[in-house]
C-alpha angles and dihedrals in degrees: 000000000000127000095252098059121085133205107255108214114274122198118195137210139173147203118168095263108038134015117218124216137186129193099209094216129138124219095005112189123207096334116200108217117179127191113205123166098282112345122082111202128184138180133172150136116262160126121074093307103039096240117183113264136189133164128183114192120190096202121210089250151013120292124201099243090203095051106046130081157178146220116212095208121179086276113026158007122257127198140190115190120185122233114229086208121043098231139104116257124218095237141351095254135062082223114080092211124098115269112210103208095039110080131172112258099224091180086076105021131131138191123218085235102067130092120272092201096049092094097048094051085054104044114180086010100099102228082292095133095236098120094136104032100090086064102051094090100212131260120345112257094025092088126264130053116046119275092220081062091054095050099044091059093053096054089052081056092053095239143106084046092282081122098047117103104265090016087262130142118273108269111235097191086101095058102103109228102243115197102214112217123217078221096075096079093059089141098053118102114233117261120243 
């Protein structure tokens, strides 16, 4: 790489089976992206003033060159590589150092942890954990959904009385009638 050229800004993802990338680079003309084993390079000319930009990431593992690529959009660069083994890797790099100009795109992130089949159970939903909301009707009385339904969340909740002992209403008769006294705040300054 030569003095002139600068690092554009990468962001990373990954799934088991693919990482995605993205050069974060507007108005990229005629990039050049290799896939090599285990190695990603770019270079290409950008920004407002078409500076001179490359990039050579030894990735932690091997891609499938063959299988992995990229879409050059208005603003940046995305990439798909394929991984040769379906696994997560610890970290982007082969280097365990920070890279700068390398960040972790949280937008499509996921962890190994999750659950593969979380997306499929919520379909249109984007991931937002709503599956069940578009069923729920609204409030009883106001048309739609059935008020039992309604109810019976709620004593599961333990409110609108559906958890008290009958089904009744709380009975405020133990509550002790307390006089407050403007006397109780002694230690407050007056207000001007």
């Amino acid at each position: 790489m030569t003095t002139n050229v600068s690092h554009p800004s990468v962001i990373w993802a990954q799934r088991k089976n693919c990482v995605f990338l993205t050069i974060c680079l507007d108005d990229c003309s005629n990039p050049e992206i290799k896939y090599e084993g285990s190695t990603v390079s770019f270079k290409g000319k950008g920004g407002s003033e078409q500076k001179e930009y490359e990039a050579v990431i030894d990735l932690f593992g091997n891609i499938n060159p063959d299988s992995s690529v990229h879409l050059i959009k208005p603003r940046n660069i995305e990439i798909c590589l394929k991984k040769e083994e379906e696994n997560f890797w610890p970290r982007l790099t082969k280097s365990q150092g920070k890279i700068p100009w390398i960040k972790i795109d949280f937008n499509k992130w996921k962890d190994e942890d999750d659950s593969e089949d979380e997306e499929a159970k919520m379909p249109g939903m984007g991931g937002m954990g709503m599956g069940g909301m578009g069923g729920m009707g609204g409030m009883p009385g106001m048309g739609g959904g059935d008020p039992g339904d309604f109810e019976e969340m709620m004593r599961q909740m333990g409110g609108l009385g559906g958890g008290m002992p009958g089904g009744g209403k709380p009975s405020l008769d133990d509550l002790e009638n307390h006089e407050t006294d403007s006397d109780d705040e002694e230690g407050l300054p007056d207000l001007e």
